Short mmCIF file of C-alpha atoms and ligand atoms in Angstrom, two decimals:
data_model
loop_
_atom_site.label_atom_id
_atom_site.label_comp_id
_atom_site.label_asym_id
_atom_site.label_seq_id
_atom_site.Cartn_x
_atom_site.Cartn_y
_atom_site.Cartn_z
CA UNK A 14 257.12 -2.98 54.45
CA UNK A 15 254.68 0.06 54.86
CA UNK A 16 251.90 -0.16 51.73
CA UNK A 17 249.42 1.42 49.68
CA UNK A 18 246.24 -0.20 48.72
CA UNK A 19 244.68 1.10 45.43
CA UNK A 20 240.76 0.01 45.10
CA UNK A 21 238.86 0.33 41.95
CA UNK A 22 235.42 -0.36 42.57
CA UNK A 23 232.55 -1.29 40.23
CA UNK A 24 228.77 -2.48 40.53
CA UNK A 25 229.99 -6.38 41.53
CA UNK A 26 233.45 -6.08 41.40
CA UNK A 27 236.20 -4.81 43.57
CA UNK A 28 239.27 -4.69 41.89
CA UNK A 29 243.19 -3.80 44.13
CA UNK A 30 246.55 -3.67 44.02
CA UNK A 31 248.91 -2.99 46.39
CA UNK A 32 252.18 -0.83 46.25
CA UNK A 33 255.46 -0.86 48.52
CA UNK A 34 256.68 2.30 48.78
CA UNK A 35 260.16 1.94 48.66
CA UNK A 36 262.92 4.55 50.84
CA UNK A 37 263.46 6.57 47.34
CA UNK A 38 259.49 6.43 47.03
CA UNK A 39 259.44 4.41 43.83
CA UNK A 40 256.34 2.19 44.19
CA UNK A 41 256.52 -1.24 43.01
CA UNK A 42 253.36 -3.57 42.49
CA UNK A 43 253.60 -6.67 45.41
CA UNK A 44 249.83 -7.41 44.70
CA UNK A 45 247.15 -7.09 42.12
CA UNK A 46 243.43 -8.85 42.50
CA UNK A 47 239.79 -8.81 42.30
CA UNK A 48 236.60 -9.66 43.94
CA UNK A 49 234.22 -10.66 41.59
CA UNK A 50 230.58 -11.62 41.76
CA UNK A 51 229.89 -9.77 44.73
CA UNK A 52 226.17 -10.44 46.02
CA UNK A 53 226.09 -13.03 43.76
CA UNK A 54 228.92 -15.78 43.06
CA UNK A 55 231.76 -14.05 44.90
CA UNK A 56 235.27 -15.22 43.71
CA UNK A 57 238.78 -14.09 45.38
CA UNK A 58 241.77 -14.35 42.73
CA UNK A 59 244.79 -11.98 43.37
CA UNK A 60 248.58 -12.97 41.77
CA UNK A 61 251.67 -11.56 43.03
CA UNK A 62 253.45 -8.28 41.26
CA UNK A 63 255.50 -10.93 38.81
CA UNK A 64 251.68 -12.65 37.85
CA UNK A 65 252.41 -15.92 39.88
CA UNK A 66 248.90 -16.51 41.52
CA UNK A 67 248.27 -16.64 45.02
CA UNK A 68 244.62 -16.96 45.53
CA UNK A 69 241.60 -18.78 43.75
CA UNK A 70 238.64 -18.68 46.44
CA UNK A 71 234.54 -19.00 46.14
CA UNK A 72 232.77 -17.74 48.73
CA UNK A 73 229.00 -18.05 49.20
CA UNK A 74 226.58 -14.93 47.85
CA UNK A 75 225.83 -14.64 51.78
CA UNK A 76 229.67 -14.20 52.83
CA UNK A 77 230.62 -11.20 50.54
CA UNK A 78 227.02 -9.41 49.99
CA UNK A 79 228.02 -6.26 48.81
CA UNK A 80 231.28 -4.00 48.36
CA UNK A 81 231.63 -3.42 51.82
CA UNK A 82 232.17 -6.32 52.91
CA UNK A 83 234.09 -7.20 49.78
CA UNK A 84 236.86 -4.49 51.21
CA UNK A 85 237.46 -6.16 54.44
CA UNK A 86 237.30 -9.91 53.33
CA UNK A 87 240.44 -8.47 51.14
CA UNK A 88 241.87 -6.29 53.44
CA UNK A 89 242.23 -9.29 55.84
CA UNK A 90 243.15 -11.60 53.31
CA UNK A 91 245.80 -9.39 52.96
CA UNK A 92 246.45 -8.59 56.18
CA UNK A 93 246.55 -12.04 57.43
CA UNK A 94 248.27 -13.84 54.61
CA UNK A 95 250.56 -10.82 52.99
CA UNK A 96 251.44 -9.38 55.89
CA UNK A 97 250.99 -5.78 54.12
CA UNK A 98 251.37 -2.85 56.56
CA UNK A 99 248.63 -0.90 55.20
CA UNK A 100 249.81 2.56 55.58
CA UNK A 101 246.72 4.71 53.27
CA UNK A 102 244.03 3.69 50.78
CA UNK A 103 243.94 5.11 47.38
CA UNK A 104 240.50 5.51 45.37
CA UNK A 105 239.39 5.31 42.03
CA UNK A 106 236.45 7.63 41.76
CA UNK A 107 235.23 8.45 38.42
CA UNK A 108 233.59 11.75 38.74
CA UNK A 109 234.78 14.56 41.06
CA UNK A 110 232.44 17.32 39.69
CA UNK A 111 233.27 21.06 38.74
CA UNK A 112 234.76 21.53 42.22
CA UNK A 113 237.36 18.70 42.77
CA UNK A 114 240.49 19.15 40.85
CA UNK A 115 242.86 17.50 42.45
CA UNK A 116 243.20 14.25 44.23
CA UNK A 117 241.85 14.79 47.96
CA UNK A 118 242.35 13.28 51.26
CA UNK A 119 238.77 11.34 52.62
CA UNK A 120 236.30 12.49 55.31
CA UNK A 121 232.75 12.26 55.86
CA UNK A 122 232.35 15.68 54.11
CA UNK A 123 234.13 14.99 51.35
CA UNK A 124 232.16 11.70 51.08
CA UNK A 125 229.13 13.97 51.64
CA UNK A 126 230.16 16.16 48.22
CA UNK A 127 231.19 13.40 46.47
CA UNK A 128 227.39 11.68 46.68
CA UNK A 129 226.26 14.81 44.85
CA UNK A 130 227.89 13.05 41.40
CA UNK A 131 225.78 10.01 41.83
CA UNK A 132 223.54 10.57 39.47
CA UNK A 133 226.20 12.14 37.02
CA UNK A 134 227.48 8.83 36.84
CA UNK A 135 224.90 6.54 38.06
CA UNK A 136 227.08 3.03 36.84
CA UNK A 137 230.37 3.85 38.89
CA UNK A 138 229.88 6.77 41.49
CA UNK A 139 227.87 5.13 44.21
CA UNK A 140 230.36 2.12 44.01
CA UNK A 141 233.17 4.12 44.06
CA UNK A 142 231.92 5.76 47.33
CA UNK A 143 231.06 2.80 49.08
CA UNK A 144 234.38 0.62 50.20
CA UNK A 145 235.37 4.23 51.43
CA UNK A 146 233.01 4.86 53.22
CA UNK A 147 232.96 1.50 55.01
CA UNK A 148 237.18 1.80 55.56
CA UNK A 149 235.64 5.86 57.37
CA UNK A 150 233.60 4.32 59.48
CA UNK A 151 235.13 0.97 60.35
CA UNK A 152 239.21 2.23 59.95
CA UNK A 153 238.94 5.79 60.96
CA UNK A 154 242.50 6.76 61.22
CA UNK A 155 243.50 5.00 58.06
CA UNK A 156 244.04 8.04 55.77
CA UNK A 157 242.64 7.88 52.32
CA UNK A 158 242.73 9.74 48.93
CA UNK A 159 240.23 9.80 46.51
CA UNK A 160 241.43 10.76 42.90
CA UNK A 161 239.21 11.18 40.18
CA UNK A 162 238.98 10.26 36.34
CA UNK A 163 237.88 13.73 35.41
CA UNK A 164 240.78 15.65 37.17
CA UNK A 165 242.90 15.69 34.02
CA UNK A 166 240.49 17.42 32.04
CA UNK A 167 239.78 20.26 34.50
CA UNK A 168 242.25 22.68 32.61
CA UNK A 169 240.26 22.83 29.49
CA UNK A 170 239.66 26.07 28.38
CA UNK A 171 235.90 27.70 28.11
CA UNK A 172 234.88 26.75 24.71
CA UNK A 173 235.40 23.04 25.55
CA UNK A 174 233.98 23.10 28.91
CA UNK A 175 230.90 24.34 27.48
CA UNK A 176 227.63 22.87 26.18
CA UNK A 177 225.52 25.06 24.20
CA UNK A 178 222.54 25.26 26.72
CA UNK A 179 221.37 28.32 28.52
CA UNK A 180 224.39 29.17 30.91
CA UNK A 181 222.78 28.82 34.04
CA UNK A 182 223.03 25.28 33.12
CA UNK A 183 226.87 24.89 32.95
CA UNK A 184 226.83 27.12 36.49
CA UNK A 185 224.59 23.74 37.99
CA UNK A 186 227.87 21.50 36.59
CA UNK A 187 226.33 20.68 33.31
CA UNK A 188 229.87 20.39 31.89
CA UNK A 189 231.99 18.55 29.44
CA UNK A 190 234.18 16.80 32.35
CA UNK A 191 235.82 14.07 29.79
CA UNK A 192 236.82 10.81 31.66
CA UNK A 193 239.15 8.28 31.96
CA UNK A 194 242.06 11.06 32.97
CA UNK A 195 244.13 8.91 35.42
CA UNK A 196 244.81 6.79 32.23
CA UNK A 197 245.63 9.26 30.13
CA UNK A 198 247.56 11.44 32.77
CA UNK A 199 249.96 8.01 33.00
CA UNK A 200 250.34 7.59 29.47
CA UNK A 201 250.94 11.50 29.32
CA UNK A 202 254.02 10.86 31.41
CA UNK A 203 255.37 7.71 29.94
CA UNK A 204 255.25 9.51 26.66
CA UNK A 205 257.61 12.23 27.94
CA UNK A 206 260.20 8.95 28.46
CA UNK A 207 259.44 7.45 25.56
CA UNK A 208 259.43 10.53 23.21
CA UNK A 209 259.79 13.71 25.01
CA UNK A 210 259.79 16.06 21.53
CA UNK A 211 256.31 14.17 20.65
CA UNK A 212 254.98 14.55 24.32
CA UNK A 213 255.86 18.00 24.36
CA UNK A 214 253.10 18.66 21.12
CA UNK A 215 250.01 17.69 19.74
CA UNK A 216 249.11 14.11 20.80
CA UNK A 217 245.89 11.96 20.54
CA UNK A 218 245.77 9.44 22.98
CA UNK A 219 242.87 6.67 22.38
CA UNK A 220 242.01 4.93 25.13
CA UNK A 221 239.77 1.97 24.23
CA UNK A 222 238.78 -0.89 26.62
CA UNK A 223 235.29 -1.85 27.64
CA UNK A 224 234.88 2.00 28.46
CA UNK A 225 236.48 3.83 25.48
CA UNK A 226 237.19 7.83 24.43
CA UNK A 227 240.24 9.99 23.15
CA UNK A 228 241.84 12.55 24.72
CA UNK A 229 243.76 15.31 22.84
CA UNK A 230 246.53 16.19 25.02
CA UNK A 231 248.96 19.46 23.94
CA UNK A 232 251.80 20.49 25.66
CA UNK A 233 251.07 17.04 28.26
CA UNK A 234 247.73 19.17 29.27
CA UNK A 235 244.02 17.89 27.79
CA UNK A 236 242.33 20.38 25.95
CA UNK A 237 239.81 18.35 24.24
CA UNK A 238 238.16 15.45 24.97
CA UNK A 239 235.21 12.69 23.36
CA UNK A 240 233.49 12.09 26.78
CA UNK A 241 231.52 14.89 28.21
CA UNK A 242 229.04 15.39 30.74
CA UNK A 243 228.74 11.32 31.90
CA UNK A 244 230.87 8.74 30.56
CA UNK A 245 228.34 8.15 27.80
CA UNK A 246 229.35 10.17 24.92
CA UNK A 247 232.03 10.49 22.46
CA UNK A 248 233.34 7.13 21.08
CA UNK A 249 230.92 3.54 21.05
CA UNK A 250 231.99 1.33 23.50
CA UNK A 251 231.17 -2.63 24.78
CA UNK A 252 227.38 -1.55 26.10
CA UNK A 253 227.48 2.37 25.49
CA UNK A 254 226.49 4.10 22.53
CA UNK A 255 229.02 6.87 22.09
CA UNK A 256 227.93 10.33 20.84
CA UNK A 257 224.34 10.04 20.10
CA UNK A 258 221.58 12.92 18.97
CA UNK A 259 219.69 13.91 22.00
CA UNK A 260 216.75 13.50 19.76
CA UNK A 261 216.88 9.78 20.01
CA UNK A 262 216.23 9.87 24.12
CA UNK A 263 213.59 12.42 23.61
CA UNK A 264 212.12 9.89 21.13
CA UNK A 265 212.77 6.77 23.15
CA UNK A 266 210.52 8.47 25.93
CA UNK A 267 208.33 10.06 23.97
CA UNK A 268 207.30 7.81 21.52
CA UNK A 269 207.86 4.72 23.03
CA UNK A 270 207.09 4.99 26.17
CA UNK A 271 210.29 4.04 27.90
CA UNK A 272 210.60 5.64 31.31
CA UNK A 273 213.70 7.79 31.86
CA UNK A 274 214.95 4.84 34.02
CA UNK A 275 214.63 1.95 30.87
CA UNK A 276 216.06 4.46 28.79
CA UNK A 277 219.44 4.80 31.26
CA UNK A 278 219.46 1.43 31.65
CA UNK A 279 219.76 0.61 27.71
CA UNK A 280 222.14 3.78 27.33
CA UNK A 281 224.40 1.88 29.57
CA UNK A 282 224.22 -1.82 29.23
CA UNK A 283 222.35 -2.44 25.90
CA UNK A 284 223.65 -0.84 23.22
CA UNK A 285 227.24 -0.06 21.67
CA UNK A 286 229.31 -2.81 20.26
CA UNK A 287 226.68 -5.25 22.34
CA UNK A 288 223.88 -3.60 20.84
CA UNK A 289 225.08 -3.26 17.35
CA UNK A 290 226.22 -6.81 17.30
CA UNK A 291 223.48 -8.85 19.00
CA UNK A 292 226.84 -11.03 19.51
CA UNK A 293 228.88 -9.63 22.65
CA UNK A 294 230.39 -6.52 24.22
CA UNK A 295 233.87 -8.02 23.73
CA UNK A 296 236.17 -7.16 21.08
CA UNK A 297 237.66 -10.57 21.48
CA UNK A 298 234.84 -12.72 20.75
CA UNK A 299 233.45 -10.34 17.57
CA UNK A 300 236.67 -10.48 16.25
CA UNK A 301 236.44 -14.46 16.64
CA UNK A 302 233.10 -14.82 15.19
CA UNK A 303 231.94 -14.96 11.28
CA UNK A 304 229.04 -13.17 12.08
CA UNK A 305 228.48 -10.28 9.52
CA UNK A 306 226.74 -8.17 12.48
CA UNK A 307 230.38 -8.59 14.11
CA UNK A 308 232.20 -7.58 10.97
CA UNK A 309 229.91 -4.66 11.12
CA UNK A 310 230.64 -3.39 15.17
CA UNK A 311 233.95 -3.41 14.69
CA UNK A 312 233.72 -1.27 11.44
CA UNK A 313 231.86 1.02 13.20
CA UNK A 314 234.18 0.89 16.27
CA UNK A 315 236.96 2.21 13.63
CA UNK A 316 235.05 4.48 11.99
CA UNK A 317 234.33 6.66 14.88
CA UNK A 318 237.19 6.50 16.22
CA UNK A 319 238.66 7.89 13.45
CA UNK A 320 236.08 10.31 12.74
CA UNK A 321 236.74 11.49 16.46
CA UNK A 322 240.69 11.86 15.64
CA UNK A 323 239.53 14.13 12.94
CA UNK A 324 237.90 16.26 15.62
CA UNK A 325 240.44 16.36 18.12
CA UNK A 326 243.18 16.98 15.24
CA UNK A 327 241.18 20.06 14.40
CA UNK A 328 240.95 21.11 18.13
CA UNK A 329 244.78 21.29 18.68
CA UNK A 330 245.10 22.49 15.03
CA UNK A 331 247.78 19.30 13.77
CA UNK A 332 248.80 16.36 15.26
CA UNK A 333 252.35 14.92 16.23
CA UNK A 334 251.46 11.47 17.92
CA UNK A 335 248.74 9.10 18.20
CA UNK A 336 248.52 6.54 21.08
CA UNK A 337 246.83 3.38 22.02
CA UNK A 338 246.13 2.15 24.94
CA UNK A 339 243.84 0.35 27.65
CA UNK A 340 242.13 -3.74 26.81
CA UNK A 341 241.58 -2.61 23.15
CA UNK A 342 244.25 -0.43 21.99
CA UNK A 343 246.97 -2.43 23.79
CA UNK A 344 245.97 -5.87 22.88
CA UNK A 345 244.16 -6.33 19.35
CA UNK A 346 246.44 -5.70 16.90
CA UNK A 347 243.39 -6.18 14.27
CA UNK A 348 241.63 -3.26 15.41
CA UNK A 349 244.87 -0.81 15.24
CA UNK A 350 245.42 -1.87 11.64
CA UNK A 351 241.40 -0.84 11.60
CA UNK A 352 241.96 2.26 13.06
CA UNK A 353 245.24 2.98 11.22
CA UNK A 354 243.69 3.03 7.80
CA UNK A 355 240.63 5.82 8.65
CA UNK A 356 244.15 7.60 9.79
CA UNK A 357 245.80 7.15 6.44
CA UNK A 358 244.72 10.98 5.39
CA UNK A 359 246.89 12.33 8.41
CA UNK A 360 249.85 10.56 6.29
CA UNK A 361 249.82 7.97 8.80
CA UNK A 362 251.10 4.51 8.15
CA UNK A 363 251.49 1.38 9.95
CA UNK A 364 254.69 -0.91 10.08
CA UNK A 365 252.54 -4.22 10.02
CA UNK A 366 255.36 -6.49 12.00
CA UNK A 367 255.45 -4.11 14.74
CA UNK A 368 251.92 -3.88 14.96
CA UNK A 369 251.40 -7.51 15.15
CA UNK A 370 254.17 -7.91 17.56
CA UNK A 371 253.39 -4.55 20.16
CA UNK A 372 256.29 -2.65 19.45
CA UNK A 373 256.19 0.84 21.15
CA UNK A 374 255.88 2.45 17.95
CA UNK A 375 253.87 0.63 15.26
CA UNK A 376 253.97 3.29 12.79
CA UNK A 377 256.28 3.11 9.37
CA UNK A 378 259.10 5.18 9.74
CA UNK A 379 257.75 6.65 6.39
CA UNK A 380 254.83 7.81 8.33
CA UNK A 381 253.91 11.66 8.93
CA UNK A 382 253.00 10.71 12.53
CA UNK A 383 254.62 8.37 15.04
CA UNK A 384 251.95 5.76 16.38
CA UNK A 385 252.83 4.44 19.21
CA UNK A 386 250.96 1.20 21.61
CA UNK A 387 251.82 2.63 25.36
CA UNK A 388 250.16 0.56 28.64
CA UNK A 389 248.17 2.56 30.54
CA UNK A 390 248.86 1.71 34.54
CA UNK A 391 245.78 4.02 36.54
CA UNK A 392 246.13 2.13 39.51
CA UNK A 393 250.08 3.35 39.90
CA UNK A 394 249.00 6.75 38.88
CA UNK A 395 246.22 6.54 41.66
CA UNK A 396 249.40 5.21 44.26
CA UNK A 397 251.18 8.17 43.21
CA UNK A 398 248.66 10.37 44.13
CA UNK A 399 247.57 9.15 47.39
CA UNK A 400 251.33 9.37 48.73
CA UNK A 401 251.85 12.74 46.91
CA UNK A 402 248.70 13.81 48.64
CA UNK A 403 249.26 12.63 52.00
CA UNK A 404 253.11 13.47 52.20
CA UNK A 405 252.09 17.19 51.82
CA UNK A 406 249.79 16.71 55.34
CA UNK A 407 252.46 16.79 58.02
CA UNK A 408 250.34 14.42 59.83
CA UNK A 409 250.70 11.74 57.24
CA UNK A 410 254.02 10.78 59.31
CA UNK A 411 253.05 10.40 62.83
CA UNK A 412 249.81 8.80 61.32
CA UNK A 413 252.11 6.39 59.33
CA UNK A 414 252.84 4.58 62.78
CA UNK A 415 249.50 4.49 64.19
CA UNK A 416 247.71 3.07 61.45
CA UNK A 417 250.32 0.16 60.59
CA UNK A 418 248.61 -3.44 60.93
P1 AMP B 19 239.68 -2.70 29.71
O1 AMP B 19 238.35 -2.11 30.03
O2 AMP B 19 240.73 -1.69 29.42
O3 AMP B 19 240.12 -3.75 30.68
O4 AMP B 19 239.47 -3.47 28.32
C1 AMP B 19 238.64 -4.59 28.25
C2 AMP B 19 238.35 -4.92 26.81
O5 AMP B 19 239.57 -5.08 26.06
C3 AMP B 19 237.64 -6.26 26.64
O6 AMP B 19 236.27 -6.13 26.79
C4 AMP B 19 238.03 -6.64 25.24
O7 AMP B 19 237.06 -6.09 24.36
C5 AMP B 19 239.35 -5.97 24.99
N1 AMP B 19 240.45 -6.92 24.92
C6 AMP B 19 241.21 -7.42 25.90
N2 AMP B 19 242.13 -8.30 25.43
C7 AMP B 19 241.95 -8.34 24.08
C8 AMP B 19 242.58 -9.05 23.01
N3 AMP B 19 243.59 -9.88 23.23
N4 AMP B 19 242.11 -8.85 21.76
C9 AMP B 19 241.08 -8.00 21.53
N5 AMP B 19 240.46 -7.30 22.49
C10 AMP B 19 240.88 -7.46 23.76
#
């Protein structure tokens, strides 16, 4: 059965799934694992599309070193005990600048362009980059598509593209990209199944998992969203600070003498709900401990988020549907309740038994606005593209039969 392998690489972690693609072209999950611990305790665990497991493996720190060699020791495990007929390779890669709007097929000058956005997003770019270039140079006639988070967003219109710096800034790419688009591009189309009247107007979709921002999506096009330039603004997440007075860095460095460097480093691993807590980065464990800091994180994690719905309202002028989604929104019903009450002033109410139980829609049917819980699925939105991308290169076909393993 001819494949698609979807990779979603981080700093230590490789994460993939695999796709059949069927004779209608429906793609159906056969495989979904990780590699964690790369470099340092590397760990193998994949489980089959209906979640039986099929692999539990250590390796030594010296057997998978680094993401390279993380995408081979999978691609053979696959290979060797799947039997997948890798056909393409699909890529999560979170930043494709002002000039990549669309998903795009891989070579060494795309790679080239792509490197550009490193230090746009310093956290996920290189990593992104790296298990495709090491597929390039190792697997060169293995066609593969690299689709980014910020696509989405490209359609935004001028006045939300725009920071208010001198202009020849925003000509360099000092832009409001917003992230986290494959996600909300998904949802976006299971919301046109699920209520097309709703999808068709003003909806706020809140994606909130260990990365976290809202997306106000009109029509089933962004217009507005809380991340910007890197993935560090807009909404506090499980090390990030959200939105944040530029002031503060300039003070950080100025004052205290961090270097730009410490400074990133914090920005991105020290502070949000981690920071504010002193307890953890996950909402699981604050919501399990007594700790008042806790209490207090996921206050704050409520309150901006619904201070940010207020904002994103305002930018579509109304609103006809929230949703949640990603770790967060689809999986603490606690912190929907939270959320639901800083809504109450858009006349939105919560139906408490659906909440608790993950109904599509949570909200009372008294409620001005529907509120909905809707599973994001990037990596099928990522499978989608790559075959959408490469069935509109005639070679795709012939190269369908050469590169089958
Ligand atoms: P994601 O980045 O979308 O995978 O989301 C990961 C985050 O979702 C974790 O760090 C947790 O904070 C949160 N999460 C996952 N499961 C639950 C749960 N059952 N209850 C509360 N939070 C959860």
């Amino acid at each position: 059965m001819e494949t698609i392998l979807v990779v979603n690489a981080g700093s230590s972690s490789l994460k993939f799934q695999v796709f059949a693609i069927s004779g209608s072209q429906d793609l159906d999950c056969l495989v979904r694992g990780q590699i964690d611990g790369v470099g340092m305790r590397p760990r193998l665990r994949a489980a089959a599309g209906d979640g039986a497991a099929l692999i539990d493996k250590a390796f030594e720190s010296n057997e998978i070193p680094d993401l390279e060699a993380a995408i081979f020791e999978a691609g053979a495990w696959l290979r060797e005990t799947q039997k997948v007929d890798l056909v393409a390779v699909g890529h999560r890669v979170v930043h494709g600048g002002p000039d990549f709007v669309n998903p795009v097929r891989v070579d060494r000058d795309i790679i080239a362009r792509l490197r550009r956005y490193i230090s746009l997003a310093p956290l996920h770019q290189p990593h992104n980059l790296a298990p495709m270039r090491a597929l390039l140079e190792r697997r060169p006639g293995l066609p593969q598509v690299a689709c980014f988070d910020t696509s989405f967003h490209r359609g935004h219109g001028a006045l939300a593209d725009h920071y208010a710096l001198p202009l020849r800034f925003y000509e360099e790419g000092v832009r409001r990209y917003g992230f986290h688009g494959l996600s909300y591009e998904y949802v976006a189309e299971r919301l046109r199944q699920i209520a097309p009247a709703v999808a068709n107007g003003r909806v706020i979709v809140a994606h909130l998992g260990s990365g976290a921002s809202m997306c106000a999506i009109a029509g089933g096009r962004s217009v507005e969203s809380t991340l910007g330039f890197t993935a560090l603004d807009g909404l506090p997440m499980g090390t990030r600070p959200g939105q944040i007075d530029p002031g503060v860095v300039l003070y950080l460095i100025m004052e205290k003498g961090m270097s730009p460097g410490a400074v990133q480093d914090m920005l991105y691993r020290e502070c949000g709900l981690k920071g504010l807590s002193g307890v953890s980065n996950d909402v699981r464990e604050l919501e399990a401990s007594a700790d008042p800091k806790a209490v207090f994180a996921l206050d704050y994690f409520a309150y901006r988020v619904g201070l940010n719905a207020g904002m994103l309202a305002a930018a579509m002028g109304g609103l006809d549907g929230f949703v949640f989604t990603a770790g967060i929104g689809e999986n603490s019903p606690t912190m929907r309740a939270r959320i639901v009450q800083r809504l109450a002033w858009l006349g939105i109410t919560l139906d408490a038994e659906a909440n608790r139980e993950r109904r599509t829609v949570i909200s009372a049917s008294e409620s001005r606005v529907p509120v909905y819980v809707v599973p994001t699925n990037e990596e099928l939105m990522i499978a989608r593209h790559t075959l959408e991308t490469l069935s509109k290169q005639d070679a795709f076909c012939s190269t369908k039969e050469k590169t089958a393993d």
